[in-house]
Amino acid sequence: MNANIFSKTRRWSVSIAAILVAGIANAEPQHGIAMYGEPELPPDFVSLPYANADAPFGGKIVLGEVGSFDSLNPHILKGTAPWQLRFLAYESLMGRSYDEPFTLYGLLAESIEVGPNREWAEFTIRPEARFSDGSPVTVEDVMWSYETLGTKGHGRYRGLWPQIESMEQTGERSVRFTFSEDNRELAMIVGMRPILKKAQWDGIDFANSGLDVVPISSAPYLISDYEPGRFVELSRDPNYWGKDIPFRKGTNVLDTIRMEFFADSTAHFEAFKGGLLNSIRETNVEKWRTQYDFPRVQNGEVVKSEIGHDRPTGLYGFVMNTRRQTFADWRVREAMLLAFNFEYINDVQTGGSQPRVTSYFSNSVLEKQDGPAEGRVRELLEPFADDLLPGALEGYSLPESDGTPRNRANLSKAMDLLTAAGWTVDAGTLVDGAGQPFEFEILIRQGQSDNAAIADIYVTALERLGIAATVIEVDSAQYEDRIANYDYDMTYYERGASLSPGNEQKLYWGADGVETPGSRNYMGMNSPAAEAMIDTMLNAESRDDFVAAARALDRVLASGRYVIPIMYRYDKSRIAHAKELKYSEDLPIYGDWLGFQPDVWWWDETE
């Protein structure tokens, strides 16, 4: 523990007397907490509504991933770890219900207590909570995990640490976090950090670990086998401490979860067709329609399930790095959007059947509304009117082409914008005022063949403007390093979304991420308006104010013209899987979450 941190703002204290002297607010411990109002489930709930409390134990799910891995530590910047390990191999004090916009229930913690204005949150650890080696989960483990992740962990964890004014042990099994700023969401965010076993990391450099440490975890699954870059296998812990608590009842009943890694999407799909995998999530509608009629589907071994949801679809596309002078001008970014012929690509890939994602919160109530900003949304944006880009207040829509391969009208508009931004054509090459050509790279991770193919079509269109774009594919390790250090001009970009956007939005769009390595601010945006909207979301005391702030933020992001959306608006997940793999018909609002994590799937051979 860093003594300097102790002497300034963080305090680890085991003195109960000190807490008593300070006084205790008239709050009551609760089994759960909601962002607005009360949790829907009562203290005596039996199981989550979308889990089958009677699901049998057993069976195996084998999933595929395109890419590779060289680490088993998903909590640090160094290396590439299977993303699922964050959720399958670790637990937190509270767990999220996917049937409510933002509600947490006790997991490692049996209760949460908060101050009158959520200026602090106190958790009491369950006495039965254990790590896989049988040792109890202690307050010391919790406090060590929070400081370690906050100072040495991945950028996704570091934003919370400066917002914790103090961290104090208040009892044998209780810990209180006091916050340094007004932010209603912090009481919830602080309950969602993974808890690690402190003793396992004695003498080990946490920030530079990788394959050398197989986690001792409190989670239902343990890493039982792996081969770097090829597969990771997790086995259900038969002695898992929490199998009977309400939050876990009917979840994590599969005996084995295995993740196989492939060089590209073609190999991934062929492995599923051949039976090496028994579940796959398909995002290409045309492929779902035309290529899922192979023998294992025809004979009933494989079932095609379409799982609906009511959550935002998120945004998928090519992001422009505004840290590069090439893309610093919004007019250039608008020209890049005009040059991307989505309607033609959509027709080729899906027969034009899938609508485009047009918002960072598409498919939800948080999505920006068409036309000029009105009411509370306009009221929130007006103080920043002089700095907002065209379209934020007036309304902004993505450019649409006529669907023909040449996209003449939009390319003409793009050239007008480029000229206004100071670019001219010289002997067929677009150059700036100093005669430097317009050149850039589109960075793609190896294995993303569909994205590379789309980028190739885009490169051809850009050539008609005199722009020389190059698609460069790199392996996972190099890709992660370049992304972390913002070493790219344009790259493929995914940003998921939920019905409860909050603290993570600062990591996505906050000014701190312009220069700090490892943030998720890929575009390098620095917008006081965006940060103000996020602050309003974090401190909103009514659902209406929260929705207005989210819609206002969506307007700022969309009019910033940072991302060229290349994907489609999905209101359902398409999962092909072995007929023995089952899931509940009582789908949560985050229904397609079932396709990502197998928590509430089970194996049934009776049919």
Coordinates of C-alpha atoms in Angstrom, one line a residue:
M1 CA 0.0 0.0 0.0
N2 CA 1.3 3.4 -1.0
A3 CA 2.0 5.5 2.2
N4 CA 1.6 8.7 0.2
I5 CA -2.0 7.8 -0.7
F6 CA -2.7 7.1 3.0
S7 CA -1.5 10.5 4.1
K8 CA -3.6 12.4 1.5
T9 CA -7.1 11.2 0.8
R10 CA -7.4 7.4 1.3
R11 CA -7.7 5.9 4.7
W12 CA -7.8 2.3 5.7
S13 CA -9.1 2.2 9.2
V14 CA -10.2 -0.6 11.4
S15 CA -11.2 1.7 14.3
I16 CA -14.9 1.3 15.0
A17 CA -14.7 4.0 17.6
A18 CA -13.7 6.5 14.9
I19 CA -16.8 5.7 12.9
L20 CA -19.0 6.1 16.0
V21 CA -17.5 9.5 16.8
A22 CA -18.1 10.6 13.2
G23 CA -21.8 9.6 13.6
I24 CA -23.8 7.2 11.5
A25 CA -26.5 8.4 9.1
N26 CA -30.0 7.1 9.5
A27 CA -29.8 4.7 6.7
E28 CA -30.8 1.0 6.5
P29 CA -29.0 -1.9 4.9
Q30 CA -30.8 -3.1 1.7
H31 CA -30.6 -6.3 -0.4
G32 CA -30.3 -4.2 -3.6
I33 CA -30.1 -0.7 -5.0
A34 CA -31.6 0.9 -8.1
M35 CA -30.5 4.0 -9.9
Y36 CA -34.1 5.4 -9.6
G37 CA -36.7 4.2 -7.2
E38 CA -36.5 0.8 -5.6
P39 CA -35.3 -2.6 -6.9
E40 CA -38.2 -4.6 -8.4
L41 CA -37.3 -7.8 -6.6
P42 CA -38.1 -8.1 -2.9
P43 CA -35.6 -9.1 -0.2
D44 CA -36.9 -12.7 -0.2
F45 CA -36.7 -13.2 -4.0
V46 CA -35.9 -16.8 -5.0
S47 CA -34.1 -16.2 -8.2
L48 CA -33.7 -13.7 -11.0
P49 CA -36.9 -13.7 -13.2
Y50 CA -35.1 -14.8 -16.3
A51 CA -33.2 -17.7 -14.7
N52 CA -34.6 -21.3 -14.4
A53 CA -34.3 -22.0 -10.6
D54 CA -34.7 -25.7 -11.4
A55 CA -32.1 -25.9 -14.2
P56 CA -30.1 -29.1 -14.0
F57 CA -26.3 -29.1 -13.6
G58 CA -24.1 -30.5 -16.3
G59 CA -23.3 -30.1 -20.0
K60 CA -20.8 -28.0 -21.9
I61 CA -20.9 -24.9 -24.1
V62 CA -18.1 -24.4 -26.7
L63 CA -17.8 -20.9 -28.1
G64 CA -15.5 -19.4 -30.7
E65 CA -13.6 -16.2 -30.8
V66 CA -11.7 -14.6 -33.7
G67 CA -8.3 -13.5 -32.6
S68 CA -5.8 -14.6 -30.0
F69 CA -4.8 -14.0 -26.4
D70 CA -1.5 -13.8 -24.5
S71 CA -2.8 -13.1 -21.0
L72 CA -5.2 -14.4 -18.4
N73 CA -5.5 -11.0 -16.6
P74 CA -8.3 -9.0 -18.1
H75 CA -7.9 -6.2 -15.6
I76 CA -4.7 -4.6 -17.0
L77 CA -3.6 -2.6 -20.0
K78 CA -0.8 -5.0 -21.0
G79 CA -1.5 -8.0 -23.2
T80 CA -4.7 -9.4 -24.7
A81 CA -7.0 -11.5 -22.4
P82 CA -10.2 -13.3 -23.4
W83 CA -12.8 -10.6 -22.7
Q84 CA -15.2 -13.2 -21.1
L85 CA -12.8 -13.7 -18.2
R86 CA -13.9 -10.4 -16.7
F87 CA -17.4 -11.8 -16.2
L88 CA -16.9 -15.5 -15.8
A89 CA -13.8 -15.8 -13.6
Y90 CA -14.4 -13.0 -11.1
E91 CA -17.1 -11.7 -8.9
S92 CA -18.1 -8.3 -7.4
L93 CA -19.8 -7.1 -4.3
M94 CA -23.1 -6.6 -6.2
G95 CA -24.5 -8.2 -9.3
R96 CA -26.6 -6.7 -12.1
S97 CA -30.1 -7.7 -13.0
Y98 CA -30.6 -7.7 -16.8
D99 CA -34.3 -7.4 -16.4
E100 CA -34.1 -3.8 -15.0
P101 CA -32.4 -0.7 -16.5
F102 CA -29.9 -0.4 -13.7
T103 CA -30.4 -2.4 -10.5
L104 CA -27.9 -4.3 -8.4
Y105 CA -28.5 -7.1 -6.0
G106 CA -26.2 -8.5 -3.3
L107 CA -23.5 -11.0 -4.5
L108 CA -20.4 -11.1 -2.4
A109 CA -22.1 -8.5 -0.3
E110 CA -25.2 -9.4 1.6
S111 CA -26.3 -5.8 1.9
I112 CA -25.6 -2.2 0.8
E113 CA -26.3 0.9 2.8
V114 CA -26.0 4.5 1.4
G115 CA -26.0 8.0 2.8
P116 CA -29.0 10.3 2.4
N117 CA -27.6 11.7 -0.9
R118 CA -25.6 8.6 -1.8
E119 CA -22.5 10.5 -0.7
W120 CA -21.2 7.1 0.7
A121 CA -21.9 3.5 0.3
E122 CA -21.3 0.7 2.8
F123 CA -21.2 -3.0 2.0
T124 CA -21.4 -6.0 4.3
I125 CA -19.7 -9.1 2.9
R126 CA -21.5 -12.4 3.2
P127 CA -20.0 -14.6 6.0
E128 CA -20.1 -17.6 3.6
A129 CA -18.3 -15.8 0.7
R130 CA -15.2 -17.8 -0.2
F131 CA -12.4 -18.0 -2.8
S132 CA -11.9 -21.2 -4.7
D133 CA -9.1 -22.2 -2.3
G134 CA -11.5 -22.1 0.6
S135 CA -10.3 -18.9 2.2
P136 CA -12.9 -16.2 3.1
V137 CA -13.4 -13.1 1.1
T138 CA -12.3 -10.3 3.5
V139 CA -12.5 -6.6 3.7
E140 CA -8.7 -6.5 3.2
D141 CA -9.2 -8.3 -0.2
V142 CA -11.9 -5.8 -1.2
M143 CA -9.8 -2.7 -0.2
W144 CA -6.7 -4.1 -1.9
S145 CA -8.6 -4.8 -5.1
Y146 CA -10.1 -1.3 -5.3
E147 CA -6.7 0.4 -4.8
T148 CA -4.8 -1.9 -7.1
L149 CA -7.3 -1.7 -9.9
G150 CA -7.6 2.0 -9.4
T151 CA -3.9 2.7 -9.6
K152 CA -2.5 -0.2 -11.7
G153 CA -5.4 -1.6 -13.5
H154 CA -6.8 -1.0 -17.0
G155 CA -8.1 2.5 -17.8
R156 CA -11.7 1.3 -17.4
Y157 CA -11.1 1.0 -13.7
R158 CA -9.0 4.1 -13.0
G159 CA -11.8 6.7 -13.4
L160 CA -13.5 5.6 -10.1
W161 CA -10.5 5.7 -7.8
P162 CA -10.0 9.6 -7.8
Q163 CA -13.7 9.8 -6.9
I164 CA -13.3 7.8 -3.7
E165 CA -12.3 10.2 -0.9
S166 CA -11.9 7.5 1.7
M167 CA -12.2 3.7 2.0
E168 CA -12.7 2.5 5.6
Q169 CA -13.3 -0.8 7.3
T170 CA -16.3 -0.3 9.6
G171 CA -16.7 -3.8 11.0
E172 CA -15.4 -7.3 10.7
R173 CA -17.2 -7.8 7.3
S174 CA -18.1 -4.2 6.3
V175 CA -16.4 -1.5 4.3
R176 CA -17.5 2.0 3.5
F177 CA -16.6 4.1 0.5
T178 CA -17.0 7.9 0.8
F179 CA -17.1 9.8 -2.5
S180 CA -15.3 13.1 -3.3
E181 CA -18.0 14.4 -5.6
D182 CA -21.8 14.5 -6.1
N183 CA -22.6 11.6 -8.3
R184 CA -25.5 9.3 -7.6
E185 CA -24.2 6.5 -9.7
L186 CA -21.0 6.1 -7.7
A187 CA -22.8 4.1 -5.0
M188 CA -23.7 1.6 -7.7
I189 CA -20.5 1.6 -9.7
V190 CA -18.4 1.0 -6.6
G191 CA -20.3 -2.3 -6.1
M192 CA -19.3 -3.7 -9.5
R193 CA -15.5 -3.9 -9.4
P194 CA -14.0 -7.4 -9.5
I195 CA -12.7 -8.7 -6.1
L196 CA -9.3 -10.4 -6.2
K197 CA -7.5 -12.4 -3.6
K198 CA -4.8 -10.1 -2.2
A199 CA -2.5 -12.9 -1.0
Q200 CA -2.2 -14.4 -4.5
W201 CA -0.5 -11.3 -5.7
D202 CA 2.2 -11.0 -3.0
G203 CA 5.5 -10.4 -4.8
I204 CA 3.9 -10.3 -8.3
D205 CA 3.9 -7.2 -10.5
F206 CA 0.1 -6.9 -11.1
A207 CA 0.4 -4.5 -14.0
N208 CA 2.8 -6.7 -15.9
S209 CA 1.3 -10.1 -15.2
G210 CA -0.1 -12.3 -18.0
L211 CA -0.1 -16.0 -18.3
D212 CA 1.9 -16.5 -15.1
V213 CA -1.1 -16.2 -12.8
V214 CA -4.2 -18.3 -12.9
P215 CA -6.7 -16.5 -10.7
I216 CA -7.9 -17.8 -7.4
S217 CA -11.4 -16.6 -7.6
S218 CA -14.7 -16.4 -5.8
A219 CA -16.6 -17.0 -9.1
P220 CA -18.6 -20.1 -10.1
Y221 CA -16.0 -21.0 -12.7
L222 CA -12.3 -21.7 -12.6
I223 CA -9.8 -21.7 -15.4
S224 CA -9.0 -25.4 -15.7
D225 CA -7.0 -25.6 -18.9
Y226 CA -5.7 -23.2 -21.6
E227 CA -3.2 -23.0 -24.4
P228 CA -2.0 -19.5 -25.3
G229 CA -3.7 -18.2 -28.5
R230 CA -5.8 -21.4 -29.0
F231 CA -8.3 -22.1 -26.2
V232 CA -9.4 -21.4 -22.6
E233 CA -11.5 -23.8 -20.7
L234 CA -13.4 -23.0 -17.5
S235 CA -14.9 -25.6 -15.2
R236 CA -17.7 -25.1 -12.7
D237 CA -16.4 -25.1 -9.2
P238 CA -18.2 -28.0 -7.4
N239 CA -17.6 -26.2 -4.1
Y240 CA -18.7 -22.8 -5.3
W241 CA -19.8 -20.9 -2.2
G242 CA -22.7 -19.0 -3.7
K243 CA -24.7 -21.6 -5.6
D244 CA -27.7 -21.3 -3.3
I245 CA -27.9 -17.5 -2.9
P246 CA -30.9 -16.0 -4.7
F247 CA -28.9 -14.0 -7.2
R248 CA -27.1 -17.2 -8.4
K249 CA -30.0 -19.7 -8.2
G250 CA -30.5 -21.3 -11.6
T251 CA -27.4 -19.6 -13.1
N252 CA -23.9 -21.0 -14.0
V253 CA -25.1 -24.6 -14.1
L254 CA -23.1 -25.7 -17.2
D255 CA -20.2 -27.8 -16.1
T256 CA -17.8 -26.5 -18.8
I257 CA -17.3 -23.3 -20.8
R258 CA -14.7 -23.5 -23.5
M259 CA -13.6 -20.8 -25.8
E260 CA -11.7 -21.7 -29.0
F261 CA -9.8 -19.0 -30.9
F262 CA -9.5 -18.8 -34.7
A263 CA -7.5 -16.7 -37.2
D264 CA -10.6 -15.4 -39.0
S265 CA -14.4 -15.6 -39.2
T266 CA -14.4 -18.1 -42.0
A267 CA -12.5 -20.7 -39.8
H268 CA -14.8 -19.8 -36.9
F269 CA -17.9 -20.6 -38.9
E270 CA -16.5 -23.8 -40.4
A271 CA -15.6 -25.0 -36.9
F272 CA -19.2 -24.5 -35.9
K273 CA -20.6 -26.3 -38.9
G274 CA -18.2 -29.2 -38.3
G275 CA -19.3 -29.6 -34.7
L276 CA -16.1 -28.3 -32.9
L277 CA -18.3 -25.5 -31.5
N278 CA -21.9 -25.9 -30.2
S279 CA -23.0 -22.2 -30.1
I280 CA -22.4 -19.2 -32.4
R281 CA -23.8 -15.7 -32.6
E282 CA -24.4 -14.5 -36.1
T283 CA -24.5 -10.8 -36.9
N284 CA -24.9 -11.0 -40.7
V285 CA -28.6 -11.4 -41.5
E286 CA -28.0 -12.5 -45.1
K287 CA -25.6 -15.2 -43.9
W288 CA -28.2 -16.3 -41.3
R289 CA -30.7 -16.7 -44.1
T290 CA -28.6 -18.4 -46.7
Q291 CA -25.7 -20.2 -45.0
Y292 CA -27.4 -21.9 -42.0
D293 CA -28.9 -24.8 -43.8
F294 CA -26.0 -27.2 -43.4
P295 CA -26.6 -30.9 -42.4
R296 CA -26.5 -30.3 -38.6
V297 CA -29.3 -27.8 -38.9
Q298 CA -31.3 -30.0 -41.3
N299 CA -31.2 -33.0 -39.0
G300 CA -32.1 -31.0 -35.9
E301 CA -28.7 -31.2 -34.1
V302 CA -28.5 -27.4 -34.3
V303 CA -31.3 -25.0 -33.4
K304 CA -31.6 -21.5 -34.8
S305 CA -32.9 -19.1 -32.0
E306 CA -33.8 -15.4 -32.5
I307 CA -33.7 -13.6 -29.1
G308 CA -35.3 -10.2 -28.9
H309 CA -34.2 -7.3 -26.7
D310 CA -35.1 -3.8 -25.7
R311 CA -31.6 -2.4 -25.1
P312 CA -29.7 0.1 -27.3
T313 CA -27.8 -1.6 -30.1
G314 CA -24.6 0.4 -29.6
L315 CA -22.5 1.7 -32.4
Y316 CA -20.2 -0.1 -34.8
G317 CA -18.1 1.5 -37.5
F318 CA -14.9 3.2 -38.5
V319 CA -13.8 5.8 -36.0
M320 CA -11.6 8.8 -37.0
N321 CA -8.8 9.8 -34.7
T322 CA -9.1 13.6 -34.3
R323 CA -5.7 13.7 -32.6
R324 CA -4.5 13.4 -36.2
Q325 CA -4.6 16.8 -38.0
T326 CA -6.1 15.0 -41.0
F327 CA -9.4 14.5 -39.2
A328 CA -9.4 17.5 -36.8
D329 CA -11.9 19.5 -39.1
W330 CA -15.5 18.4 -38.8
R331 CA -16.0 19.2 -42.5
V332 CA -13.4 16.6 -43.4
R333 CA -15.2 14.1 -41.2
E334 CA -18.5 14.8 -42.8
A335 CA -16.8 14.3 -46.2
M336 CA -15.6 10.9 -45.0
L337 CA -19.2 10.0 -44.1
L338 CA -20.5 11.2 -47.5
A339 CA -17.9 9.0 -49.2
F340 CA -19.0 5.9 -47.4
N341 CA -21.7 4.3 -49.6
F342 CA -23.7 2.4 -46.9
E343 CA -26.8 1.9 -49.0
Y344 CA -24.8 0.1 -51.7
I345 CA -22.9 -2.0 -49.2
N346 CA -26.1 -2.9 -47.3
D347 CA -27.7 -4.0 -50.6
V348 CA -24.7 -6.2 -51.4
Q349 CA -24.5 -7.8 -48.0
T350 CA -28.1 -8.1 -46.8
G351 CA -30.3 -7.3 -49.8
G352 CA -31.0 -3.9 -48.1
S353 CA -32.9 -5.6 -45.4
Q354 CA -31.2 -4.1 -42.3
P355 CA -31.6 -0.5 -41.3
R356 CA -28.4 1.4 -40.4
V357 CA -27.5 2.3 -36.8
T358 CA -27.9 6.1 -36.7
S359 CA -27.5 6.8 -33.0
Y360 CA -25.2 5.9 -30.1
F361 CA -28.4 4.7 -28.3
S362 CA -30.3 3.2 -31.2
N363 CA -33.3 1.0 -30.5
S364 CA -34.1 2.7 -27.1
V365 CA -35.8 5.6 -25.4
L366 CA -32.4 7.3 -25.0
E367 CA -32.0 7.8 -28.8
K368 CA -31.9 11.4 -30.1
Q369 CA -35.1 12.5 -31.7
D370 CA -35.4 13.7 -35.2
G371 CA -35.5 17.4 -36.0
P372 CA -34.5 20.4 -33.8
A373 CA -33.8 19.9 -30.1
E374 CA -36.8 20.8 -28.0
G375 CA -37.8 21.1 -24.4
R376 CA -35.4 19.9 -21.7
V377 CA -32.9 18.6 -24.4
R378 CA -32.6 22.1 -25.9
E379 CA -32.4 23.7 -22.4
L380 CA -29.4 21.5 -21.6
L381 CA -27.6 22.2 -24.9
E382 CA -28.2 26.0 -25.2
P383 CA -25.4 27.1 -22.8
F384 CA -22.9 25.4 -25.3
A385 CA -24.5 26.8 -28.5
D386 CA -21.5 28.7 -29.6
D387 CA -19.3 25.6 -29.5
L388 CA -21.6 23.0 -30.8
L389 CA -21.1 21.7 -34.3
P390 CA -23.8 22.1 -36.9
G391 CA -26.7 19.7 -36.4
A392 CA -26.5 19.4 -32.6
L393 CA -29.3 21.9 -32.1
E394 CA -30.8 21.8 -35.6
G395 CA -30.9 18.1 -35.9
Y396 CA -28.4 15.8 -37.7
S397 CA -28.9 12.8 -39.9
L398 CA -26.4 10.5 -41.5
P399 CA -25.9 11.2 -45.3
E400 CA -27.8 8.7 -47.6
S401 CA -26.6 7.7 -51.0
D402 CA -28.7 6.7 -54.0
G403 CA -27.5 3.1 -53.6
T404 CA -25.6 3.0 -56.9
P405 CA -21.9 1.9 -56.8
R406 CA -20.5 5.3 -57.8
N407 CA -22.4 7.5 -55.3
R408 CA -21.9 10.6 -57.5
A409 CA -24.0 13.1 -55.6
N410 CA -22.5 12.4 -52.2
L411 CA -19.0 12.4 -53.6
S412 CA -19.6 15.8 -55.1
K413 CA -20.8 17.1 -51.7
A414 CA -17.8 15.6 -50.1
M415 CA -15.5 17.4 -52.5
D416 CA -17.2 20.7 -51.7
L417 CA -16.6 20.2 -48.0
L418 CA -13.0 19.2 -48.5
T419 CA -12.4 22.3 -50.7
A420 CA -13.9 24.5 -47.9
A421 CA -11.5 22.8 -45.5
G422 CA -8.5 23.8 -47.6
W423 CA -7.9 20.7 -49.7
T424 CA -7.5 20.9 -53.5
V425 CA -6.9 18.3 -56.3
D426 CA -3.4 18.4 -57.9
A427 CA -2.9 15.9 -60.8
G428 CA -5.5 13.6 -59.4
T429 CA -4.2 13.8 -55.8
L430 CA -6.0 15.6 -53.0
V431 CA -3.4 17.9 -51.2
D432 CA -3.5 20.4 -48.4
G433 CA -2.2 24.0 -48.6
A434 CA 1.4 22.8 -48.2
G435 CA 1.1 20.3 -51.0
Q436 CA 0.9 17.3 -48.7
P437 CA -1.3 14.5 -50.0
F438 CA -4.4 13.3 -48.1
E439 CA -3.2 9.8 -47.0
F440 CA -4.3 7.7 -44.1
E441 CA -4.4 4.1 -42.8
I442 CA -7.5 2.0 -41.8
L443 CA -6.3 -0.2 -39.0
I444 CA -8.0 -3.6 -38.8
R445 CA -7.4 -6.5 -36.4
Q446 CA -6.4 -9.7 -38.2
G447 CA -9.4 -12.1 -38.5
Q448 CA -12.0 -9.3 -39.1
S449 CA -12.4 -10.3 -42.7
D450 CA -15.9 -8.7 -43.0
N451 CA -14.6 -5.3 -41.8
A452 CA -11.6 -5.5 -44.0
A453 CA -13.8 -6.2 -47.0
I454 CA -16.0 -3.2 -46.2
A455 CA -12.9 -1.1 -45.8
D456 CA -11.6 -2.2 -49.2
I457 CA -14.9 -0.9 -50.8
Y458 CA -14.5 2.3 -49.0
V459 CA -10.9 2.7 -50.2
T460 CA -12.1 2.5 -53.8
A461 CA -14.6 5.3 -53.2
L462 CA -12.0 7.5 -51.6
E463 CA -9.7 7.1 -54.6
R464 CA -12.3 9.0 -56.6
L465 CA -11.7 12.0 -54.3
G466 CA -8.0 11.8 -54.7
I467 CA -7.5 10.3 -51.3
A468 CA -5.0 7.4 -50.7
A469 CA -6.3 5.2 -47.9
T470 CA -4.6 1.9 -47.0
V471 CA -6.1 -1.0 -45.1
I472 CA -3.6 -2.5 -42.7
E473 CA -4.3 -5.7 -40.8
V474 CA -2.2 -6.5 -37.7
D475 CA -2.3 -9.3 -35.1
S476 CA -4.1 -8.9 -31.8
A477 CA -1.1 -8.0 -29.7
Q478 CA 0.0 -5.2 -32.1
Y479 CA -3.6 -4.0 -32.5
E480 CA -4.2 -3.7 -28.8
D481 CA -0.9 -1.8 -28.3
R482 CA -1.7 0.6 -31.1
I483 CA -5.2 1.2 -29.9
A484 CA -4.0 1.8 -26.3
N485 CA -1.6 4.4 -27.5
Y486 CA -3.9 6.0 -30.1
D487 CA -1.5 5.0 -32.9
Y488 CA -4.0 5.0 -35.8
D489 CA -5.7 7.3 -38.2
M490 CA -9.0 5.3 -38.6
T491 CA -9.9 2.0 -37.1
Y492 CA -12.8 -0.4 -36.6
Y493 CA -14.8 0.6 -33.5
E494 CA -17.4 -1.0 -31.3
R495 CA -19.2 0.8 -28.5
G496 CA -21.9 -1.1 -26.7
A497 CA -24.7 0.7 -24.9
S498 CA -27.1 0.1 -22.1
L499 CA -30.3 1.6 -20.8
S500 CA -28.3 3.0 -17.9
P501 CA -25.3 4.9 -19.4
G502 CA -23.3 6.5 -16.6
N503 CA -19.8 6.8 -15.3
E504 CA -18.3 4.8 -18.2
Q505 CA -19.4 7.6 -20.5
K506 CA -16.5 9.7 -19.2
L507 CA -14.1 6.9 -20.2
Y508 CA -15.7 6.9 -23.7
W509 CA -15.9 10.6 -24.4
G510 CA -14.1 12.4 -21.6
A511 CA -11.3 14.9 -22.1
D512 CA -9.0 12.9 -19.8
G513 CA -8.9 10.3 -22.5
V514 CA -7.5 12.6 -25.2
E515 CA -3.9 11.9 -24.0
T516 CA -4.1 9.3 -21.2
P517 CA -3.3 5.9 -22.8
G518 CA -5.8 3.1 -22.6
S519 CA -9.0 5.1 -22.4
R520 CA -12.0 4.2 -24.7
N521 CA -12.0 7.7 -26.2
Y522 CA -10.9 6.4 -29.5
M523 CA -11.8 9.5 -31.4
G524 CA -10.0 11.9 -29.1
M525 CA -13.0 14.2 -28.6
N526 CA -12.8 17.0 -26.1
S527 CA -16.2 18.4 -25.7
P528 CA -17.4 20.5 -22.6
A529 CA -20.9 20.0 -23.8
A530 CA -20.6 16.2 -23.8
E531 CA -19.1 16.2 -20.3
A532 CA -21.8 18.5 -19.0
M533 CA -24.5 16.1 -20.4
I534 CA -22.7 13.2 -18.7
D535 CA -22.6 15.1 -15.4
T536 CA -26.4 15.7 -15.7
M537 CA -27.0 12.0 -16.3
L538 CA -25.0 11.1 -13.3
N539 CA -26.8 13.4 -11.0
A540 CA -30.3 13.3 -12.4
E541 CA -32.9 12.6 -9.7
S542 CA -35.7 11.8 -12.2
R543 CA -35.9 9.4 -15.1
D544 CA -37.2 12.3 -17.4
D545 CA -34.1 14.4 -16.7
F546 CA -31.8 11.4 -17.3
V547 CA -33.4 10.6 -20.6
A548 CA -33.2 14.2 -21.7
A549 CA -29.5 14.4 -20.9
A550 CA -28.8 11.1 -22.8
R551 CA -30.6 12.4 -25.8
A552 CA -28.7 15.6 -25.6
L553 CA -25.4 13.7 -25.4
D554 CA -26.4 11.6 -28.4
R555 CA -26.8 14.8 -30.4
V556 CA -23.4 16.0 -29.4
L557 CA -21.8 12.7 -30.4
A558 CA -23.7 12.3 -33.7
S559 CA -23.0 15.9 -34.8
G560 CA -19.4 15.5 -34.0
R561 CA -19.2 13.1 -37.0
Y562 CA -16.6 10.9 -35.3
V563 CA -17.7 7.5 -36.5
I564 CA -18.8 6.1 -39.8
P565 CA -21.5 3.6 -38.9
I566 CA -21.0 0.4 -41.0
M567 CA -23.3 -2.0 -39.2
Y568 CA -27.0 -2.5 -38.9
R569 CA -29.6 -1.8 -36.3
Y570 CA -30.3 -5.1 -34.5
D571 CA -33.3 -5.6 -32.3
K572 CA -32.6 -9.3 -31.8
S573 CA -29.7 -11.7 -31.5
R574 CA -29.4 -14.7 -33.8
I575 CA -27.9 -17.7 -32.0
A576 CA -27.4 -21.1 -33.5
H577 CA -26.7 -23.7 -30.9
A578 CA -26.8 -27.4 -30.0
K579 CA -30.4 -28.5 -29.4
E580 CA -29.4 -29.5 -25.9
L581 CA -28.5 -26.0 -24.9
K582 CA -31.6 -24.3 -23.4
Y583 CA -32.6 -20.9 -22.1
S584 CA -35.6 -19.5 -20.4
E585 CA -38.6 -18.1 -22.3
D586 CA -38.8 -15.3 -19.7
L587 CA -36.4 -13.0 -21.5
P588 CA -35.0 -9.9 -19.7
I589 CA -35.0 -6.5 -21.3
Y590 CA -31.4 -7.2 -22.2
G591 CA -32.5 -10.3 -23.9
D592 CA -29.6 -10.7 -26.3
W593 CA -27.2 -10.7 -23.3
L594 CA -28.1 -14.3 -23.2
G595 CA -26.2 -14.7 -26.5
F596 CA -23.0 -13.3 -25.0
Q597 CA -22.7 -15.0 -21.6
P598 CA -24.0 -18.5 -20.8
D599 CA -25.0 -17.7 -17.2
V600 CA -28.6 -18.8 -17.5
W601 CA -28.3 -21.5 -20.2
W602 CA -28.5 -25.1 -19.2
W603 CA -28.0 -28.5 -20.8
D604 CA -31.0 -30.8 -21.3
E605 CA -30.8 -34.1 -23.2
T606 CA -34.3 -35.3 -22.4
E607 CA -35.9 -34.3 -25.7

